[in-house]
Amino acid sequence: MARIELRSIAHAYVAVPASEQDYALRPLELVWEDGGAYALLGPSGCGKTTLLNIISGLLRPTRGQVLFDGVDVTEAPPQRRNIAQVFQFPVIYDTMTVSENLAFPLRNRGLGASETRARVEEVAELLELTPDLRLRASGLSADMRQRISLGRGLVRRDVAAILLDEPLTVIDPHVKWLLRRKLKQVHEQLKMTLVYVTHDQVEALTLADRVVVMNQGRVVQVGTPQELFERPADTFVGYFIGSPGMNLLPCTVEDDAVVVEGQRLALDAGVCARARSAGGELRLGIRPEFLRRVPEGTPSSVRVEVTQVENLGRHKLATAKLGAQALKVRLPEEERLAPGESCWLELPPRWTTLYAGGRAIP
Ligand code: ADP
Ligand code: MG
């Protein structure tokens, strides 16, 4: 087990990077605490696999250092880093049985036969592969093959960390859910440092204690699922997480108010001052879940016109027009509201964030 630290890591795939654009990873600092369950979340192409391969040693970073428990391993090959990596597509030996596949990482390291057998049986049990241990791997279904691949990652007791790169992509939705639960269970038992790469927010939020959100080669926020939901540090986190994502309205600031489409909203004067000096485009962020319908205007409410109401069973999702902009609003199911009606919506100051150039104003 290990605490993994990335110091000023940057990576360019081109030999002679000329501009920012040439970097798949922009300079970043990151610490993965020993025993933590992390998700690395971001859209396709944002640099997740690059970051993972730098941790495992498959890729040497253009700049910066990788430290395991304080020791610089930047130059160390993967074998010396003691990391188990599970890839997006199963990596298994077709000519071997399920059991031989699972035993392979242990045999490779000279573990005794009886201990190997015990570990294989334990992992097989966990991944529900026990009845299939004697089958040859060739010809097994995609999700069985990926379970074997996962098993090969989990079978060793001595790994510093296990890195999983979108391991459930090829697996059918029902089994996906099962495997995710298993993985969480395994982590609770073994407490290895776990880094789980995904582009799926639901997967990230259900599996991890902490989520590292990436966009365009940058880490934009690290936080618990709750922090990412309640306090997005970046507009990208606001709209990428949540369904639908955060409302982000272009606005201007006056002394102690934000002005959106000509309507004033009272806001902390300090925040307004910092927003003005921060520079960059200003946006007001509020999640659909935190907007409230109020009977009359207040210093923190706006007048809107409802354009659409969807009934989603336990709640309603309304779309409302605020001048030229659209707002999504989540309402209790008993709320009576029809398209064409106007109403007041309150933006509780506690849940309202001002962003300058994409970053939250503290
Ligand atoms: P993700 O895993 O988040 O989808 P990647 O780390 O695979 O993202 O890719 C990040 C960026 O680096 C992308 O723009 C991708 O095209 C580029 N890239 C990835 N691998 C290579 C490579 N081997 N050679 C050149 N460019 C690469
Ligand atoms: Mg990838």
Coordinates of C-alpha atoms and ligand atoms in Angstrom, one line a residue:
M1 CA 0.0 0.0 0.0
A2 CA 1.3 3.5 -0.7
R3 CA 0.6 7.1 -0.7
I4 CA 1.2 8.4 -4.2
E5 CA 2.3 11.9 -4.9
L6 CA 2.5 13.6 -8.3
R7 CA 4.7 16.7 -8.3
S8 CA 4.4 19.2 -11.1
I9 CA 3.6 16.4 -13.6
A10 CA 3.1 17.4 -17.2
H11 CA 3.0 15.3 -20.3
A12 CA 3.3 15.9 -24.0
Y13 CA 3.2 13.1 -26.6
V14 CA 5.1 15.1 -29.1
A15 CA 8.9 15.1 -28.8
V16 CA 9.3 18.8 -28.7
P17 CA 6.3 20.5 -27.2
A18 CA 5.9 24.0 -28.5
S19 CA 2.7 25.3 -26.9
E20 CA 0.2 24.6 -24.2
Q21 CA -1.9 22.7 -26.8
D22 CA 0.9 20.1 -27.2
Y23 CA 0.4 18.9 -23.6
A24 CA -2.0 16.1 -22.9
L25 CA -1.5 16.8 -19.2
R26 CA -1.0 20.4 -18.0
P27 CA 1.2 20.8 -14.9
L28 CA -0.6 19.3 -11.9
E29 CA -0.1 18.4 -8.3
L30 CA -2.0 15.5 -6.8
V31 CA -1.8 13.3 -3.8
W32 CA -3.5 9.9 -3.5
E33 CA -3.7 9.0 0.1
D34 CA -2.8 5.5 1.2
G35 CA -5.9 3.3 1.2
G36 CA -8.2 5.8 -0.4
A37 CA -10.8 4.9 -3.0
Y38 CA -10.6 7.4 -5.8
A39 CA -12.4 7.9 -9.0
L40 CA -10.7 9.8 -11.8
L41 CA -13.6 11.3 -13.7
G42 CA -13.6 13.3 -17.0
P43 CA -14.7 13.2 -20.6
S44 CA -13.0 11.1 -23.2
G45 CA -9.6 12.6 -24.3
C46 CA -9.1 14.7 -21.1
G47 CA -6.0 12.8 -20.1
K48 CA -7.2 10.1 -17.6
T49 CA -5.3 7.2 -19.2
T50 CA -2.2 9.3 -19.6
L51 CA -2.3 10.1 -15.9
L52 CA -2.8 6.5 -14.9
N53 CA 0.0 5.3 -17.1
I54 CA 2.3 7.8 -15.5
I55 CA 1.4 6.4 -12.1
S56 CA 2.0 2.8 -13.1
G57 CA 5.2 3.6 -15.0
L58 CA 4.0 2.6 -18.5
L59 CA 4.7 6.2 -19.4
R60 CA 7.5 8.5 -18.4
P61 CA 6.2 12.1 -17.8
T62 CA 7.7 14.9 -19.8
R63 CA 8.1 16.9 -16.6
G64 CA 7.7 16.3 -12.8
Q65 CA 8.1 13.5 -10.3
V66 CA 6.1 10.5 -9.1
L67 CA 6.6 9.6 -5.5
F68 CA 5.5 6.4 -3.7
D69 CA 5.6 6.9 0.1
G70 CA 8.0 9.8 -0.4
V71 CA 10.4 7.8 -2.7
D72 CA 11.0 9.1 -6.2
V73 CA 10.0 6.4 -8.6
T74 CA 9.8 8.5 -11.8
E75 CA 12.5 6.5 -13.5
A76 CA 11.4 3.1 -12.1
P77 CA 9.8 0.6 -14.6
P78 CA 6.3 -0.8 -13.9
Q79 CA 7.6 -4.0 -12.4
R80 CA 9.4 -2.1 -9.7
R81 CA 6.4 -0.1 -8.7
N82 CA 4.2 -2.9 -7.5
I83 CA 1.0 -1.8 -9.0
A84 CA -1.8 -3.8 -10.4
Q85 CA -3.5 -2.3 -13.5
V86 CA -6.7 -3.4 -15.0
F87 CA -7.4 -2.1 -18.6
Q88 CA -10.5 -1.2 -20.5
F89 CA -10.4 -4.5 -22.4
P90 CA -9.6 -7.8 -20.7
V91 CA -6.0 -8.9 -20.7
I92 CA -6.0 -12.7 -20.2
Y93 CA -4.4 -15.8 -21.6
D94 CA -6.8 -17.7 -23.8
T95 CA -4.9 -21.0 -23.6
M96 CA -5.1 -21.0 -19.8
T97 CA -8.0 -21.9 -17.5
V98 CA -9.7 -19.3 -15.4
S99 CA -7.8 -20.6 -12.4
E100 CA -4.4 -20.5 -14.1
N101 CA -5.2 -17.0 -15.3
L102 CA -5.9 -15.8 -11.8
A103 CA -2.9 -17.6 -10.4
F104 CA -0.5 -16.1 -13.0
P105 CA 0.5 -12.9 -11.2
L106 CA 1.2 -14.9 -8.0
R107 CA 3.2 -17.7 -9.8
N108 CA 5.1 -15.0 -11.5
R109 CA 6.3 -13.8 -8.1
G110 CA 7.1 -17.2 -6.8
L111 CA 4.3 -17.6 -4.3
G112 CA 3.9 -21.1 -2.9
A113 CA 1.3 -23.5 -4.4
S114 CA -1.0 -23.7 -1.3
E115 CA -1.0 -20.0 -0.7
T116 CA -1.6 -19.4 -4.4
R117 CA -4.6 -21.8 -4.4
A118 CA -6.1 -20.1 -1.3
R119 CA -5.8 -16.6 -2.9
V120 CA -7.2 -17.8 -6.2
E121 CA -10.2 -19.4 -4.4
E122 CA -10.8 -16.2 -2.4
V123 CA -10.8 -13.9 -5.4
A124 CA -12.9 -16.4 -7.5
E125 CA -15.5 -16.4 -4.7
L126 CA -15.5 -12.6 -4.6
L127 CA -16.1 -12.3 -8.3
E128 CA -18.4 -15.3 -8.6
L129 CA -16.0 -17.3 -10.7
T130 CA -15.8 -20.3 -8.5
P131 CA -18.0 -22.6 -10.7
D132 CA -15.9 -21.7 -13.7
L133 CA -12.4 -22.1 -12.4
R134 CA -11.6 -25.1 -14.5
L135 CA -12.9 -23.7 -17.8
R136 CA -10.6 -22.6 -20.5
A137 CA -10.7 -18.8 -20.9
S138 CA -11.1 -18.8 -24.7
G139 CA -14.8 -18.6 -25.6
L140 CA -16.0 -17.1 -22.4
S141 CA -18.3 -14.1 -22.5
A142 CA -16.9 -10.5 -22.4
D143 CA -18.0 -9.9 -18.9
M144 CA -16.6 -13.2 -17.6
R145 CA -13.3 -12.3 -19.3
Q146 CA -13.3 -8.9 -17.7
R147 CA -14.1 -10.4 -14.3
I148 CA -11.0 -12.6 -14.7
S149 CA -9.0 -9.6 -15.7
L150 CA -10.2 -7.8 -12.5
G151 CA -9.4 -10.9 -10.5
R152 CA -5.8 -10.8 -11.8
G153 CA -5.6 -7.3 -10.5
L154 CA -7.0 -8.1 -7.1
V155 CA -5.3 -11.4 -6.4
R156 CA -2.0 -10.0 -5.1
R157 CA -1.9 -8.9 -1.5
D158 CA 1.3 -6.9 -1.9
V159 CA 0.4 -4.3 -4.4
A160 CA 0.9 -0.6 -3.6
A161 CA -2.2 0.4 -5.5
I162 CA -4.7 -0.9 -8.0
L163 CA -5.5 1.2 -11.0
L164 CA -8.5 0.5 -13.1
D165 CA -9.0 2.1 -16.5
E166 CA -12.7 2.1 -17.4
P167 CA -12.8 -1.6 -16.6
L168 CA -16.6 -2.0 -16.9
T169 CA -17.0 -0.6 -20.5
V170 CA -17.5 -4.0 -22.1
I171 CA -19.7 -5.3 -19.4
D172 CA -23.5 -5.4 -19.5
P173 CA -25.4 -3.0 -17.3
H174 CA -26.7 -5.5 -14.8
V175 CA -23.3 -7.1 -14.2
K176 CA -21.8 -3.7 -14.1
W177 CA -23.7 -2.8 -11.0
L178 CA -22.8 -6.1 -9.4
L179 CA -19.1 -5.7 -10.1
R180 CA -19.1 -2.1 -8.8
R181 CA -20.5 -3.3 -5.6
K182 CA -17.9 -6.1 -5.4
L183 CA -15.1 -3.7 -6.0
K184 CA -16.3 -1.5 -3.2
Q185 CA -16.5 -4.5 -1.0
V186 CA -13.0 -5.6 -1.9
H187 CA -11.6 -2.2 -1.2
E188 CA -13.3 -2.2 2.2
Q189 CA -11.7 -5.5 3.0
L190 CA -8.2 -5.0 1.6
K191 CA -7.8 -1.2 1.9
M192 CA -5.5 -0.8 -1.0
T193 CA -5.2 2.5 -2.7
L194 CA -7.7 2.4 -5.5
V195 CA -7.9 4.6 -8.5
Y196 CA -10.9 4.0 -10.8
V197 CA -11.0 5.8 -14.1
T198 CA -14.4 6.5 -15.6
H199 CA -16.2 9.0 -17.8
D200 CA -19.5 8.1 -16.0
Q201 CA -20.4 10.3 -13.1
V202 CA -22.8 7.8 -11.5
E203 CA -20.0 5.2 -11.5
A204 CA -17.6 7.7 -10.0
L205 CA -19.9 9.0 -7.3
T206 CA -21.1 5.5 -6.1
L207 CA -17.7 3.9 -6.0
A208 CA -15.3 6.5 -4.7
D209 CA -14.8 8.4 -1.4
R210 CA -13.0 11.1 -3.3
V211 CA -13.4 12.1 -6.9
V212 CA -10.7 13.7 -9.0
V213 CA -12.4 15.6 -11.9
M214 CA -10.3 16.3 -15.0
N215 CA -11.0 18.4 -18.1
Q216 CA -8.6 19.2 -21.0
G217 CA -5.5 17.9 -19.3
R218 CA -6.2 19.6 -16.0
V219 CA -7.4 18.5 -12.6
V220 CA -10.3 21.0 -12.0
Q221 CA -11.4 19.7 -8.6
V222 CA -10.8 17.0 -6.0
G223 CA -13.5 16.4 -3.5
T224 CA -16.1 14.1 -2.0
P225 CA -19.2 13.4 -4.1
Q226 CA -21.1 15.8 -1.8
E227 CA -18.5 18.6 -2.2
L228 CA -18.6 18.3 -6.0
F229 CA -22.4 18.5 -5.9
E230 CA -22.7 21.3 -3.4
R231 CA -19.6 23.3 -4.1
P232 CA -18.4 23.0 -7.7
A233 CA -15.1 24.8 -7.8
D234 CA -15.3 25.1 -11.6
T235 CA -18.1 25.6 -14.0
F236 CA -17.1 22.3 -15.7
V237 CA -17.7 20.4 -12.5
G238 CA -21.1 22.2 -12.2
Y239 CA -22.4 21.0 -15.5
F240 CA -20.6 17.7 -15.8
I241 CA -21.9 16.5 -12.5
G242 CA -25.6 16.4 -11.8
S243 CA -28.5 15.6 -14.0
P244 CA -29.3 18.0 -15.4
G245 CA -26.2 20.0 -14.5
M246 CA -25.9 23.3 -12.8
N247 CA -27.5 26.4 -14.3
L248 CA -24.8 28.8 -15.4
L249 CA -26.1 32.3 -16.3
P250 CA -23.9 35.0 -17.8
C251 CA -24.2 38.0 -15.4
T252 CA -22.6 41.3 -14.3
V253 CA -21.9 42.5 -10.8
E254 CA -22.8 45.8 -9.1
D255 CA -21.8 46.8 -5.6
D256 CA -23.6 44.2 -3.7
A257 CA -25.7 42.6 -6.4
V258 CA -25.6 40.3 -9.4
V259 CA -27.5 41.4 -12.4
V260 CA -28.9 38.7 -14.7
E261 CA -31.0 39.7 -17.7
G262 CA -31.8 43.0 -16.0
Q263 CA -32.9 41.5 -12.7
R264 CA -31.0 42.2 -9.5
L265 CA -30.0 39.5 -6.9
A266 CA -28.5 40.6 -3.6
L267 CA -25.1 38.9 -3.0
D268 CA -22.3 39.4 -0.5
A269 CA -20.4 42.6 -1.4
G270 CA -17.0 40.9 -0.8
V271 CA -17.8 38.2 -3.3
C272 CA -18.9 40.9 -5.8
A273 CA -15.7 42.8 -5.3
R274 CA -13.5 39.7 -5.8
A275 CA -15.5 38.8 -8.9
R276 CA -14.8 42.2 -10.4
S277 CA -11.1 42.0 -9.8
A278 CA -10.8 38.3 -10.8
G279 CA -11.4 39.1 -14.5
G280 CA -12.9 36.7 -17.1
E281 CA -16.5 36.1 -18.0
L282 CA -18.8 36.1 -15.0
R283 CA -21.5 33.5 -14.5
L284 CA -23.9 32.8 -11.8
G285 CA -24.3 29.1 -10.9
I286 CA -27.2 27.4 -9.2
R287 CA -28.2 23.8 -9.3
P288 CA -31.8 22.9 -10.4
E289 CA -32.2 21.2 -7.0
F290 CA -31.6 24.3 -5.0
L291 CA -34.0 26.7 -6.8
R292 CA -37.2 27.3 -4.9
R293 CA -40.5 28.7 -6.0
V294 CA -41.6 31.5 -3.7
P295 CA -45.0 33.3 -3.6
E296 CA -43.5 36.8 -4.0
G297 CA -40.3 38.6 -4.9
T298 CA -37.4 38.7 -2.4
P299 CA -33.9 40.2 -2.7
S300 CA -32.7 36.8 -3.9
S301 CA -35.4 35.9 -6.3
V302 CA -36.0 36.4 -10.0
R303 CA -39.2 36.5 -12.1
V304 CA -39.4 33.7 -14.7
E305 CA -41.8 32.3 -17.2
V306 CA -42.3 28.6 -17.2
T307 CA -41.9 27.0 -20.7
Q308 CA -42.0 23.3 -20.0
V309 CA -42.8 20.9 -17.1
E310 CA -41.8 17.3 -17.1
N311 CA -43.3 15.0 -14.6
L312 CA -40.6 12.6 -13.4
G313 CA -42.6 10.6 -10.9
R314 CA -41.1 11.7 -7.6
H315 CA -40.4 15.2 -8.7
K316 CA -40.9 17.6 -11.6
L317 CA -38.3 19.2 -13.8
A318 CA -39.3 22.6 -15.1
T319 CA -37.7 24.7 -17.7
A320 CA -38.1 28.4 -17.2
K321 CA -37.2 31.5 -19.2
L322 CA -35.2 34.3 -17.5
G323 CA -35.1 36.9 -20.2
A324 CA -33.2 35.2 -23.1
Q325 CA -31.8 32.4 -20.8
A326 CA -33.2 29.1 -19.8
L327 CA -33.2 27.7 -16.3
K328 CA -33.8 24.1 -15.2
V329 CA -35.7 23.8 -11.9
R330 CA -36.4 20.7 -9.9
L331 CA -39.7 21.0 -8.0
P332 CA -41.6 18.8 -5.6
E333 CA -44.2 16.6 -7.4
E334 CA -47.1 18.3 -5.7
E335 CA -46.1 21.7 -7.1
R336 CA -48.8 23.0 -9.5
L337 CA -47.1 24.8 -12.4
A338 CA -48.0 24.9 -16.1
P339 CA -46.2 26.2 -19.2
G340 CA -47.0 29.8 -19.8
E341 CA -47.2 30.7 -16.1
S342 CA -44.9 33.2 -14.5
C343 CA -43.5 32.8 -11.0
W344 CA -40.8 33.8 -8.6
L345 CA -37.8 31.6 -8.1
E346 CA -35.5 32.0 -5.2
L347 CA -31.7 31.4 -5.5
P348 CA -30.7 30.8 -1.8
P349 CA -27.4 32.7 -1.4
R350 CA -26.0 29.6 0.4
W351 CA -26.3 27.6 -2.9
T352 CA -25.5 30.3 -5.3
T353 CA -21.9 30.6 -6.7
L354 CA -20.3 33.2 -8.7
Y355 CA -17.7 32.1 -11.3
A356 CA -15.1 34.3 -13.0
G357 CA -13.4 32.8 -16.0
G358 CA -14.8 29.4 -15.0
R359 CA -13.5 29.3 -11.5
A360 CA -15.6 29.8 -8.3
I361 CA -15.2 33.0 -6.4
P362 CA -14.5 32.1 -2.8
Ligands
ADP1 P1 -8.7 9.7 -21.7 O1 -8.1 8.5 -21.2 O2 -9.2 10.7 -20.7 O3 -9.7 9.5 -22.8 P2 -6.0 10.0 -22.9 O4 -5.1 10.1 -21.7 O5 -6.1 8.7 -23.6 O6 -7.5 10.5 -22.5 O7 -5.6 11.1 -24.0 C1 -5.4 12.4 -23.7 C2 -4.9 13.2 -24.9 O8 -3.6 12.6 -25.4 C3 -5.9 13.0 -26.1 O9 -5.9 14.2 -26.8 C4 -5.2 11.9 -26.9 O10 -5.6 12.0 -28.3 C5 -3.7 12.1 -26.7 N1 -3.0 10.8 -26.7 C6 -3.3 9.7 -26.0 N2 -2.4 8.7 -26.2 C7 -1.6 9.2 -27.2 C8 -0.4 8.7 -27.9 N3 0.0 7.4 -27.6 N4 0.2 9.4 -28.8 C9 -0.3 10.7 -29.1 N5 -1.3 11.3 -28.4 C10 -2.0 10.5 -27.5
MG2 MG -8.7 6.5 -21.5

